[in-house]
Coordinates of C-alpha atoms in Angstrom, one line a residue:
Chain M
M1010 CA 9.4 15.5 32.7
S1011 CA 11.5 12.4 32.5
D1012 CA 12.9 10.9 29.3
R1013 CA 10.9 8.2 27.6
L1014 CA 13.4 7.4 24.9
V1015 CA 17.1 8.1 24.9
I1016 CA 19.2 7.5 21.8
Q1017 CA 22.9 7.2 22.5
S1018 CA 25.5 7.5 19.7
V1019 CA 23.5 5.4 17.2
T1020 CA 25.0 4.7 13.8
K1021 CA 23.5 2.8 10.9
F1022 CA 25.4 1.9 7.8
F1023 CA 23.8 1.1 4.5
G1024 CA 25.4 0.1 1.2
S1025 CA 28.2 -2.4 0.6
A1026 CA 31.2 -3.1 2.9
Q1027 CA 33.5 -1.3 0.4
N1028 CA 31.3 1.8 0.1
P1029 CA 29.3 2.2 3.3
V1030 CA 26.8 5.1 3.7
R1031 CA 26.1 6.4 7.1
A1032 CA 22.3 6.8 7.1
V1033 CA 22.4 7.7 10.8
D1034 CA 25.7 9.0 12.0
D1035 CA 26.6 8.9 15.7
L1036 CA 23.3 10.4 16.6
S1037 CA 22.1 11.1 20.2
L1038 CA 18.8 12.6 21.3
N1039 CA 16.1 12.3 24.0
V1040 CA 12.4 12.2 23.8
R1041 CA 10.3 13.1 26.8
E1042 CA 7.2 11.4 28.2
N1043 CA 4.0 12.5 26.6
E1044 CA 5.8 14.7 24.1
F1045 CA 4.9 15.4 20.5
F1046 CA 8.4 15.0 19.0
T1047 CA 9.1 15.6 15.3
L1048 CA 12.0 14.4 13.2
L1049 CA 12.2 17.0 10.4
G1050 CA 14.4 16.9 7.3
P1051 CA 14.6 16.5 3.5
S1052 CA 14.4 13.1 2.0
G1053 CA 17.6 11.1 2.5
C1054 CA 18.5 12.8 5.8
G1055 CA 18.0 9.6 7.7
K1056 CA 14.8 10.5 9.6
T1057 CA 12.9 7.4 8.4
T1058 CA 15.9 5.2 9.1
L1059 CA 16.0 6.5 12.6
L1060 CA 12.3 5.8 13.0
R1061 CA 12.8 2.3 11.8
L1062 CA 15.7 1.8 14.2
I1063 CA 13.3 2.8 17.0
A1064 CA 10.6 0.4 15.7
G1065 CA 13.1 -2.4 15.4
L1066 CA 12.6 -2.8 11.6
E1067 CA 16.3 -2.0 11.2
S1068 CA 19.1 -2.9 13.6
C1069 CA 21.7 -0.3 14.6
D1070 CA 25.3 -1.0 14.0
T1071 CA 26.5 0.9 17.1
G1072 CA 24.9 2.7 20.0
K1073 CA 22.1 2.3 22.4
I1074 CA 18.3 2.8 22.3
L1075 CA 17.0 3.2 25.8
L1076 CA 13.2 3.0 26.4
D1077 CA 12.4 4.0 30.0
G1078 CA 16.0 3.2 30.8
V1079 CA 16.1 -0.3 29.2
D1080 CA 18.2 -0.9 26.1
I1081 CA 15.9 -2.2 23.4
A1082 CA 18.5 -2.0 20.6
G1083 CA 18.8 -5.8 20.5
L1084 CA 15.1 -6.6 20.6
P1085 CA 13.2 -7.6 17.4
A1086 CA 10.2 -5.4 16.4
N1087 CA 7.6 -7.7 17.8
K1088 CA 9.1 -7.5 21.3
R1089 CA 9.2 -3.7 21.5
P1090 CA 6.3 -1.8 23.1
V1091 CA 6.3 0.6 20.2
N1092 CA 3.9 0.8 17.3
T1093 CA 4.1 2.4 13.9
V1094 CA 1.8 4.2 11.5
F1095 CA 3.3 3.4 8.2
Q1096 CA 3.5 6.0 5.4
S1097 CA 1.4 3.7 3.1
Y1098 CA -0.7 2.7 6.2
A1099 CA 0.0 -1.0 5.5
L1100 CA -3.5 -2.1 6.5
F1101 CA -4.0 -5.8 5.9
P1102 CA -6.4 -5.9 2.9
H1103 CA -7.8 -9.4 3.7
M1104 CA -9.0 -8.3 7.1
T1105 CA -11.9 -6.2 8.2
V1106 CA -11.2 -2.9 9.9
A1107 CA -12.0 -4.4 13.3
D1108 CA -9.6 -7.4 12.6
N1109 CA -6.9 -5.0 11.6
I1110 CA -7.3 -3.0 14.8
G1111 CA -7.4 -6.2 16.9
F1112 CA -4.4 -7.7 15.2
G1113 CA -1.8 -6.5 17.7
M1114 CA -3.7 -7.6 20.8
S1115 CA -4.6 -11.0 19.2
M1116 CA -0.9 -11.6 18.4
Q1117 CA -0.1 -10.9 22.1
G1118 CA -2.7 -13.5 23.0
K1119 CA -5.1 -11.2 24.7
D1120 CA -8.6 -12.4 25.6
A1121 CA -11.2 -12.1 22.7
K1122 CA -13.6 -10.1 24.9
D1123 CA -10.9 -7.6 25.7
I1124 CA -9.9 -7.3 22.1
E1125 CA -13.5 -6.7 21.1
K1126 CA -13.9 -4.0 23.7
A1127 CA -10.6 -2.3 23.0
T1128 CA -11.4 -2.3 19.2
A1129 CA -14.8 -0.7 19.8
D1130 CA -13.2 2.0 22.0
A1131 CA -10.5 2.6 19.4
L1132 CA -13.1 3.0 16.6
A1133 CA -15.0 5.4 18.9
L1134 CA -11.9 7.4 19.5
M1135 CA -11.5 7.7 15.7
R1136 CA -15.2 8.5 15.3
M1137 CA -15.6 5.4 13.1
E1138 CA -18.0 3.3 15.1
N1139 CA -19.8 2.0 12.1
F1140 CA -16.8 0.9 10.0
G1141 CA -15.7 -2.2 11.9
A1142 CA -17.0 -4.7 9.4
R1143 CA -15.7 -2.9 6.3
Y1144 CA -12.5 -3.8 4.4
P1145 CA -9.7 -1.3 4.0
S1146 CA -10.4 -1.1 0.2
E1147 CA -13.8 0.3 1.0
L1148 CA -12.4 3.3 2.9
S1149 CA -11.2 6.7 1.7
G1150 CA -7.6 7.7 2.3
G1151 CA -8.5 9.7 5.4
Q1152 CA -10.4 6.8 6.9
Q1153 CA -7.6 4.4 6.2
Q1154 CA -5.3 6.8 7.9
R1155 CA -7.5 6.8 11.0
V1156 CA -7.7 3.0 11.0
A1157 CA -3.9 2.8 10.8
L1158 CA -3.8 5.1 13.8
A1159 CA -6.4 3.1 15.7
R1160 CA -4.5 -0.1 15.0
A1161 CA -1.4 1.3 16.5
L1162 CA -2.9 3.2 19.4
V1163 CA -5.2 0.4 20.6
N1164 CA -2.0 -1.4 21.9
R1165 CA -1.3 1.5 24.2
P1166 CA 2.4 1.7 23.0
K1167 CA 5.0 3.5 25.0
I1168 CA 5.8 5.4 21.8
L1169 CA 3.7 5.9 18.7
L1170 CA 5.9 6.3 15.6
L1171 CA 4.4 8.1 12.6
D1172 CA 6.3 7.9 9.3
E1173 CA 5.3 10.7 6.9
S1174 CA 1.8 9.7 7.8
L1175 CA 0.0 12.7 6.4
S1176 CA 1.9 13.1 3.2
A1177 CA -0.6 11.0 1.1
L1178 CA -3.6 13.1 2.1
D1179 CA -4.7 16.2 0.2
Y1180 CA -4.2 19.6 1.7
K1181 CA -7.6 20.1 3.4
L1182 CA -7.6 16.6 4.9
R1183 CA -4.0 17.0 6.0
K1184 CA -4.9 20.1 8.0
D1185 CA -7.8 18.3 9.6
M1186 CA -5.6 15.3 10.5
Q1187 CA -3.0 17.6 12.0
I1188 CA -5.6 18.8 14.5
E1189 CA -6.9 15.3 15.0
L1190 CA -3.3 14.0 15.8
K1191 CA -2.8 16.7 18.4
R1192 CA -6.2 15.8 20.0
L1193 CA -5.3 12.1 20.0
Q1194 CA -1.9 12.8 21.5
R1195 CA -3.5 14.9 24.3
E1196 CA -6.2 12.4 25.0
T1197 CA -4.1 9.2 25.0
E1198 CA -1.0 10.8 26.6
I1199 CA 1.2 8.6 24.5
T1200 CA 4.6 9.9 23.3
F1201 CA 4.4 10.6 19.6
I1202 CA 7.5 10.6 17.3
F1203 CA 6.5 12.1 14.0
V1204 CA 8.6 12.0 10.8
T1205 CA 8.0 14.7 8.2
H1206 CA 9.7 16.7 5.5
D1207 CA 7.0 19.4 5.8
Q1208 CA 8.4 22.2 8.0
E1209 CA 5.0 23.9 8.4
E1210 CA 3.5 20.7 9.7
A1211 CA 6.4 20.3 12.1
L1212 CA 6.1 23.9 13.5
S1213 CA 2.4 23.7 14.0
M1214 CA 2.3 20.3 15.8
S1215 CA 5.4 19.7 17.7
D1216 CA 6.5 20.2 21.3
R1217 CA 10.0 19.8 20.1
I1218 CA 11.7 19.3 16.7
A1219 CA 14.9 17.7 15.7
V1220 CA 16.0 19.0 12.3
M1221 CA 18.1 16.3 10.7
E1222 CA 21.0 16.8 8.3
R1223 CA 22.9 13.9 6.6
G1224 CA 22.3 11.4 9.4
R1225 CA 22.9 13.9 12.2
I1226 CA 20.9 16.4 14.2
G1227 CA 21.3 19.9 12.9
Q1228 CA 19.3 21.4 15.8
L1229 CA 17.0 20.2 18.5
G1230 CA 14.6 22.6 20.2
T1231 CA 11.1 24.0 20.4
P1232 CA 9.5 25.3 17.2
Q1233 CA 10.1 28.9 18.4
E1234 CA 13.8 28.2 19.0
I1235 CA 14.2 26.5 15.7
Y1236 CA 12.4 29.2 13.8
H1237 CA 13.8 32.3 15.6
R1238 CA 17.2 31.1 16.7
P1239 CA 18.4 28.6 14.1
V1240 CA 22.0 27.5 14.9
S1241 CA 23.0 27.1 11.3
R1242 CA 22.2 28.4 7.9
Y1243 CA 21.0 24.8 6.9
V1244 CA 18.3 24.9 9.7
A1245 CA 17.3 28.5 8.9
D1246 CA 16.9 27.7 5.2
F1247 CA 15.0 24.5 5.8
I1248 CA 12.5 26.1 8.2
G1249 CA 10.5 28.7 6.3
I1250 CA 12.0 31.5 4.2
C1251 CA 15.2 33.1 5.5
N1252 CA 17.1 35.9 3.9
F1253 CA 20.9 36.0 4.3
V1254 CA 22.9 39.1 3.5
A1255 CA 26.5 40.1 4.3
A1256 CA 26.7 42.2 7.5
P1257 CA 28.4 45.1 5.8
S1258 CA 25.4 45.4 3.4
L1259 CA 23.3 46.2 6.4
G1260 CA 25.7 48.8 7.6
L1261 CA 26.8 46.7 10.5
S1262 CA 30.4 46.6 11.6
E1263 CA 30.8 42.9 11.9
S1264 CA 31.8 40.1 9.6
G1265 CA 29.8 37.1 8.4
H1266 CA 26.2 36.9 7.3
I1267 CA 23.0 38.2 9.0
G1268 CA 19.7 36.4 8.5
F1269 CA 16.2 37.7 8.9
R1270 CA 12.7 36.3 8.2
P1271 CA 10.5 38.1 5.6
E1272 CA 8.0 39.1 8.3
D1273 CA 10.8 40.6 10.4
A1274 CA 11.4 43.3 7.9
T1275 CA 9.2 46.2 6.6
L1276 CA 9.1 47.6 3.1
L1277 CA 9.3 51.4 3.1
I1278 CA 7.9 52.8 -0.1
R1279 CA 7.9 56.6 0.5
E1280 CA 10.7 59.0 0.9
G1281 CA 11.3 60.0 4.5
Q1282 CA 9.0 57.2 5.8
Q1283 CA 10.2 55.9 9.2
P1284 CA 9.8 52.4 10.5
D1285 CA 8.0 51.7 13.8
V1286 CA 11.1 50.3 15.3
A1287 CA 14.5 51.8 14.5
G1288 CA 17.0 49.4 13.0
P1289 CA 19.2 48.8 10.0
I1290 CA 17.7 50.2 6.8
V1291 CA 18.9 49.2 3.3
H1292 CA 18.1 50.6 -0.1
G1293 CA 17.1 48.6 -3.1
K1294 CA 14.8 48.1 -6.1
L1295 CA 11.5 46.1 -6.1
D1296 CA 11.9 43.1 -8.4
A1297 CA 8.6 41.2 -8.1
L1298 CA 5.7 40.8 -5.8
S1299 CA 3.4 37.9 -5.2
Y1300 CA 0.0 38.2 -3.5
H1301 CA -1.0 35.3 -1.2
G1302 CA -4.2 36.7 0.4
A1303 CA -3.2 37.0 4.0
V1304 CA 0.3 38.1 3.1
T1305 CA 2.1 39.6 0.1
Y1306 CA 5.8 38.8 -0.6
Y1307 CA 8.0 41.5 -2.1
Q1308 CA 11.3 40.5 -3.7
V1309 CA 13.9 43.3 -3.4
T1310 CA 17.3 43.5 -5.0
L1311 CA 19.5 45.5 -2.6
D1312 CA 22.1 48.0 -3.9
S1313 CA 24.7 45.5 -2.7
G1314 CA 23.3 43.1 -5.4
E1315 CA 21.8 40.7 -2.8
T1316 CA 18.2 39.6 -3.2
V1317 CA 15.8 39.5 -0.2
T1318 CA 12.1 38.7 0.4
V1319 CA 10.0 40.9 2.6
A1320 CA 6.5 40.0 3.7
D1321 CA 3.7 42.5 4.5
H1322 CA 0.1 41.9 5.5
E1323 CA -1.0 44.6 3.1
K1324 CA -0.8 44.9 -0.6
L1325 CA 1.2 48.1 -0.8
P1326 CA 0.7 50.7 -3.6
V1327 CA 4.0 50.1 -5.2
G1328 CA 5.0 48.7 -8.6
V1329 CA 7.9 46.7 -9.9
D1330 CA 11.2 48.6 -10.5
A1331 CA 10.3 51.2 -7.8
R1332 CA 13.0 52.3 -5.5
V1333 CA 12.3 51.1 -2.0
R1334 CA 13.9 50.7 1.4
V1335 CA 13.9 47.6 3.7
A1336 CA 13.8 48.2 7.4
L1337 CA 14.8 45.3 9.7
L1338 CA 13.7 44.6 13.2
P1339 CA 17.0 44.7 15.2
D1340 CA 15.9 42.1 17.8
M1341 CA 15.0 39.5 15.1
L1342 CA 18.3 39.4 13.3
I1343 CA 19.7 35.8 13.0
R1344 CA 23.4 35.3 13.6
C1345 CA 24.4 31.7 13.0
A1346 CA 27.2 29.6 11.7
S1347 CA 27.1 29.2 7.9
Chain N
M1133 CA 4.7 4.2 -42.1
K1134 CA 3.8 1.9 -39.3
A1135 CA 2.9 -1.6 -40.5
N1136 CA -0.7 -2.3 -39.6
P1137 CA -1.8 -5.9 -40.2
K1138 CA -5.3 -4.5 -41.1
N1139 CA -3.9 -2.9 -44.2
M1140 CA -2.2 -6.0 -45.5
P1141 CA -4.4 -7.9 -48.0
G1142 CA -4.8 -11.6 -47.2
F1143 CA -3.5 -11.3 -43.6
G1144 CA -6.9 -11.8 -42.1
L1145 CA -7.6 -14.8 -44.3
V1146 CA -4.3 -16.5 -43.3
T1147 CA -5.1 -15.8 -39.6
W1148 CA -8.5 -17.5 -40.0
L1149 CA -7.0 -20.4 -41.8
G1150 CA -4.4 -20.8 -39.1
L1151 CA -7.0 -20.8 -36.4
A1152 CA -9.2 -23.2 -38.3
F1153 CA -6.2 -25.6 -38.8
L1154 CA -5.5 -25.5 -35.0
Y1155 CA -9.0 -25.7 -33.6
L1156 CA -11.2 -27.5 -36.2
P1157 CA -9.8 -31.0 -35.3
I1158 CA -10.7 -30.4 -31.7
F1159 CA -14.2 -29.4 -32.7
A1160 CA -14.4 -32.5 -34.9
V1161 CA -13.4 -34.7 -32.0
I1162 CA -16.0 -33.2 -29.8
A1163 CA -18.7 -33.4 -32.6
F1164 CA -18.0 -37.0 -33.3
S1165 CA -18.1 -37.9 -29.6
F1166 CA -21.9 -37.4 -30.1
N1167 CA -22.0 -39.6 -33.2
S1168 CA -24.4 -42.6 -32.9
G1169 CA -22.4 -44.8 -35.3
R1170 CA -19.0 -46.5 -34.6
L1171 CA -17.2 -44.6 -37.3
V1172 CA -15.4 -41.3 -36.6
T1173 CA -15.6 -40.0 -40.1
V1174 CA -19.3 -40.6 -41.0
W1175 CA -22.0 -38.8 -39.1
E1176 CA -24.9 -41.1 -38.4
G1177 CA -26.9 -39.2 -35.9
F1178 CA -26.8 -37.6 -32.5
S1179 CA -26.3 -39.8 -29.4
F1180 CA -25.0 -39.6 -25.9
E1181 CA -24.2 -43.3 -25.7
W1182 CA -20.3 -43.0 -25.9
Y1183 CA -20.1 -41.0 -22.8
P1184 CA -21.5 -43.6 -20.4
R1185 CA -19.4 -46.2 -22.4
A1186 CA -16.2 -44.2 -21.9
L1187 CA -17.0 -43.7 -18.2
G1188 CA -17.7 -47.4 -17.8
N1189 CA -14.5 -48.6 -19.5
H1190 CA -12.2 -50.3 -16.9
D1191 CA -9.0 -49.4 -18.7
L1192 CA -10.0 -45.7 -18.9
Q1193 CA -11.2 -45.8 -15.3
R1194 CA -7.9 -47.1 -14.0
A1195 CA -5.9 -44.7 -16.2
T1196 CA -8.1 -41.8 -14.9
M1197 CA -7.5 -42.9 -11.3
N1198 CA -3.7 -43.0 -12.0
S1199 CA -3.9 -39.6 -13.6
L1200 CA -5.7 -38.1 -10.7
I1201 CA -3.3 -39.7 -8.1
V1202 CA -0.2 -38.4 -9.9
A1203 CA -1.7 -35.0 -10.7
V1204 CA -2.9 -34.4 -7.1
G1205 CA 0.4 -35.7 -5.6
A1206 CA 2.6 -33.8 -8.0
T1207 CA 0.6 -30.6 -7.6
F1208 CA 0.7 -30.7 -3.8
I1209 CA 4.4 -31.5 -3.5
G1210 CA 5.4 -29.3 -6.5
T1211 CA 3.5 -26.3 -5.1
V1212 CA 4.9 -26.6 -1.6
I1213 CA 8.4 -26.7 -3.1
A1214 CA 7.6 -23.8 -5.5
L1215 CA 6.2 -21.8 -2.5
A1216 CA 9.3 -22.4 -0.4
A1217 CA 11.5 -21.4 -3.3
A1218 CA 9.5 -18.2 -4.0
L1219 CA 9.7 -17.2 -0.4
A1220 CA 13.4 -17.9 -0.1
L1221 CA 14.3 -16.2 -3.3
H1222 CA 12.1 -13.1 -2.7
G1223 CA 13.9 -11.9 0.4
G1224 CA 17.2 -10.0 0.3
G1225 CA 19.1 -12.7 2.0
V1226 CA 20.1 -14.6 -1.2
P1227 CA 23.1 -13.4 -3.3
K1228 CA 22.2 -12.5 -6.9
P1229 CA 24.2 -15.3 -8.6
V1230 CA 22.5 -17.9 -6.4
K1231 CA 19.2 -16.4 -7.3
T1232 CA 19.9 -16.4 -11.0
A1233 CA 21.1 -20.0 -10.8
S1234 CA 18.0 -21.0 -8.9
Y1235 CA 15.6 -19.4 -11.4
T1236 CA 17.4 -21.1 -14.3
M1237 CA 17.4 -24.5 -12.7
M1238 CA 13.8 -24.3 -11.9
A1239 CA 12.8 -23.1 -15.3
L1240 CA 14.9 -25.8 -17.0
P1241 CA 11.9 -28.1 -17.5
L1242 CA 10.2 -25.4 -19.5
L1243 CA 13.2 -24.7 -21.7
V1244 CA 14.6 -28.2 -22.4
P1245 CA 12.6 -30.2 -25.1
E1246 CA 10.2 -32.5 -23.3
I1247 CA 11.5 -35.6 -25.1
V1248 CA 15.0 -34.9 -23.8
I1249 CA 13.7 -34.8 -20.2
A1250 CA 11.6 -37.9 -20.9
V1251 CA 14.5 -39.9 -22.2
T1252 CA 17.0 -38.8 -19.5
T1253 CA 14.5 -39.4 -16.7
M1254 CA 13.8 -42.9 -18.0
A1255 CA 17.5 -43.6 -18.3
F1256 CA 18.1 -42.2 -14.8
F1257 CA 15.4 -44.3 -13.2
A1258 CA 16.8 -47.4 -15.0
A1259 CA 20.3 -46.5 -13.9
I1260 CA 19.4 -46.3 -10.2
N1261 CA 17.0 -49.2 -10.6
L1262 CA 14.0 -47.3 -9.3
R1263 CA 10.9 -49.4 -9.8
L1264 CA 8.2 -48.0 -7.7
G1265 CA 5.4 -48.1 -10.4
L1266 CA 3.2 -45.0 -10.2
I1267 CA 5.7 -43.3 -7.8
N1268 CA 8.2 -43.1 -10.7
V1269 CA 5.6 -41.2 -12.7
L1270 CA 4.9 -39.0 -9.7
I1271 CA 8.6 -38.1 -9.2
A1272 CA 8.9 -37.2 -12.9
H1273 CA 5.8 -35.0 -12.7
I1274 CA 6.8 -33.2 -9.5
V1275 CA 10.0 -31.9 -11.3
F1276 CA 8.1 -30.3 -14.2
C1277 CA 5.2 -29.1 -12.0
I1278 CA 7.5 -26.8 -9.9
P1279 CA 8.1 -24.1 -12.6
F1280 CA 4.4 -23.9 -13.4
A1281 CA 3.5 -23.5 -9.8
Y1282 CA 6.3 -21.1 -9.2
A1283 CA 5.5 -18.5 -11.8
P1284 CA 2.2 -17.3 -10.4
I1285 CA 3.4 -17.5 -6.8
R1286 CA 6.5 -15.4 -7.6
A1287 CA 4.3 -12.8 -9.5
R1288 CA 2.0 -12.6 -6.5
I1289 CA 4.9 -12.2 -4.0
A1290 CA 6.2 -9.3 -6.0
T1291 CA 2.9 -7.4 -5.6
I1292 CA 2.9 -7.7 -1.7
P1293 CA 4.5 -4.6 -0.2
K1294 CA 7.3 -5.2 2.3
S1295 CA 5.4 -3.0 4.7
M1296 CA 2.8 -5.8 5.1
S1297 CA 5.0 -8.2 7.0
E1298 CA 6.7 -5.3 8.7
A1299 CA 3.4 -4.0 10.0
A1300 CA 2.6 -7.5 11.3
K1301 CA 5.9 -7.7 13.2
D1302 CA 5.4 -4.1 14.5
L1303 CA 2.1 -5.4 15.8
Y1304 CA 3.8 -8.2 17.9
A1305 CA 3.6 -11.0 15.4
D1306 CA 6.7 -13.3 15.3
E1307 CA 8.1 -14.5 12.0
W1308 CA 5.7 -17.5 11.8
Q1309 CA 2.6 -15.5 12.8
A1310 CA 3.4 -12.8 10.3
F1311 CA 3.6 -15.5 7.6
R1312 CA 0.6 -17.4 8.8
H1313 CA -1.8 -14.4 9.3
V1314 CA -0.6 -11.9 6.7
T1315 CA 1.8 -13.2 4.0
L1316 CA 0.1 -16.5 3.4
P1317 CA -3.5 -15.2 3.0
L1318 CA -2.2 -12.5 0.6
L1319 CA -0.4 -15.2 -1.4
T1320 CA -3.3 -17.6 -1.5
P1321 CA -4.6 -16.6 -4.9
G1322 CA -1.1 -17.1 -6.4
I1323 CA -0.7 -20.5 -4.7
F1324 CA -4.1 -21.7 -6.0
S1325 CA -3.4 -20.4 -9.5
G1326 CA 0.0 -22.1 -9.5
A1327 CA -1.4 -25.3 -8.1
L1328 CA -4.1 -25.4 -10.8
L1329 CA -1.5 -24.8 -13.6
A1330 CA 0.7 -27.6 -12.1
F1331 CA -2.3 -29.8 -11.9
I1332 CA -3.4 -29.4 -15.5
T1333 CA 0.2 -29.7 -16.7
S1334 CA 0.5 -33.0 -14.9
L1335 CA -2.9 -34.2 -16.0
D1336 CA -2.2 -33.5 -19.7
D1337 CA 1.4 -34.7 -19.8
F1338 CA 2.1 -37.3 -22.4
I1339 CA 5.7 -37.7 -23.5
I1340 CA 7.4 -38.0 -20.1
T1341 CA 4.7 -40.2 -18.8
L1342 CA 4.9 -42.5 -21.8
M1343 CA 8.6 -43.0 -21.2
V1344 CA 8.7 -43.4 -17.5
A1345 CA 5.3 -45.2 -16.8
P1346 CA 5.8 -48.9 -16.1
P1347 CA 3.0 -51.2 -17.2
G1348 CA -0.2 -50.7 -15.2
A1349 CA 0.9 -47.2 -14.3
S1350 CA -0.3 -45.4 -17.5
T1351 CA -2.2 -42.2 -17.2
L1352 CA -5.3 -41.1 -19.2
P1353 CA -3.4 -39.4 -22.1
V1354 CA -1.2 -42.5 -22.5
E1355 CA -4.1 -44.9 -22.3
I1356 CA -6.0 -42.9 -24.9
Y1357 CA -3.0 -43.0 -27.1
S1358 CA -2.6 -46.7 -26.8
K1359 CA -6.3 -47.2 -27.6
V1360 CA -6.1 -44.9 -30.6
K1361 CA -3.4 -47.2 -32.0
R1362 CA -6.0 -49.9 -32.1
G1363 CA -8.4 -47.6 -34.0
I1364 CA -10.3 -44.4 -33.1
T1365 CA -13.7 -44.9 -31.7
P1366 CA -16.3 -42.3 -30.5
E1367 CA -15.6 -43.7 -27.0
I1368 CA -12.1 -42.2 -27.2
N1369 CA -13.6 -39.0 -28.6
A1370 CA -15.9 -38.9 -25.6
A1371 CA -13.0 -39.5 -23.2
A1372 CA -10.8 -36.8 -24.9
S1373 CA -13.7 -34.3 -24.9
M1374 CA -14.2 -34.8 -21.2
L1375 CA -10.5 -34.3 -20.6
L1376 CA -10.5 -31.2 -22.7
A1377 CA -13.6 -29.7 -20.9
F1378 CA -12.0 -30.4 -17.5
S1379 CA -8.6 -28.8 -18.6
I1380 CA -10.4 -25.7 -19.9
F1381 CA -12.3 -25.4 -16.6
I1382 CA -9.1 -25.7 -14.5
V1383 CA -7.2 -23.1 -16.6
L1384 CA -10.1 -20.6 -16.5
L1385 CA -10.3 -21.1 -12.7
S1386 CA -6.6 -20.5 -12.4
Y1387 CA -6.8 -17.3 -14.4
I1388 CA -9.9 -15.9 -12.5
I1389 CA -8.4 -16.6 -9.1
N1390 CA -5.1 -14.8 -9.8
R1391 CA -6.8 -11.8 -11.3
K1392 CA -7.8 -10.5 -8.0
K1393 CA -5.5 -7.7 -6.8
V1394 CA -3.8 -7.5 -3.5
I1395 CA -4.7 -3.9 -2.8

């Protein structure tokens, strides 16, 4: 697959000339055609700034932004074939839903008949055929979200940018919209760049993820690579829960820290009990457990004094303060730079 | 203990006396505009006759015309200037000291005693030998109309999220289209509200107009004043009552229009 977007050594400063802050710091990445690409990171990591640089709402101080091989870094937002779904949706309150959706095409001077047809199609794609004459204030949050999507997608942009677009929705609606977004991306075959701070959302939706850290890319890879082979402790900690213990505590003859996910360890509660797969086993004391339905988390303080979390599908017959052992899956140990 | 006015004996009474002192004269003027006799202190019976008389009075007609010309002109020009100022000062492009200086300069007509502005404007017009009749009055009115038009527009601009014009530009609108199709429609209630306030301020102005208006260019308040000097008649009461009703109507309209929220 060829690259749709290539970002080359882009830097963006904010703040004053005396005290500049690098919001995006010499960052390079590529986004492929028809890809669901996610920029993931905590607030202040520069992911929204990067998105705004791609949209043309900010201008970069150095570097190139190549869209299908053409540098668009110097173009204003209205000249870029890229559309954005804003975090607050930014629907125009004085226009009907249909006029909102048709706005982009009408600004491009498209024929009124074409606009009408495309707007109807976009409403159908969102399953909102009967909402064209309504005003944004008459819609629920989820409906507003879908109108914002339709307003951007109707222009058939080369890239659709989504800025924390699901964060304003409640849990259930967010889950539905995640599936909806994936469906839309499949059906429209448009490249999506999605900004989020929600690692679960990123893992479930993305073809590839760029984990951002202080204006740079911490790691770029598929969700599986990011989750199972994080390159740094920062990435491992940001994605899901990751235990880190000193290698000697696990009886390993190496230096540094070893990481493992809660589900890659088994809690042994009986004397002489053997794990299914042989690997490092450490002794400790059960501190706390929390039941989450499908999974139960056990917090164990190892004899070395380090605290780890182990996940099991079952609620094991064990109480707090019991002596336990933690068995690790040897293939799933994470060795990365701290 | 927190001081609650309700617990203070006599506080309510003083309030009511104060309100009566302020508003009873106005009610008296309105009441006596319906008096059938010529006297404004002795009630002789109910009559509408002073209203047609006031409306038919040539001096009052001419003064009303002057008032409307000045008010409409000053409102239009003052509101356009206020809108331009509000748009320019809202963006991030203006350094803070310049902003502060601009706010202060614009608000000056509200802070400086009106008589000072009246005298200085009169002296200024005399010094540059400006004798354009009603245009003199118009120029003076534009200056003090700007801050009244500016306040509601600025308040309105502050409620419009930056993402609105960004979304417009993201959707292929250039600067002008984004302003024309998104920012301006969202600002409209503020512009109307500001224009109405400017209009009513111009229409009701007395001191500045009295000083700068050359003969033949007097507005309705000035004309009413000069007639009062020759003795109050129910005709004047009728004219004043109509001006009052019109003013209240405009102010209410301004309030109602700007109450509508952006989102």
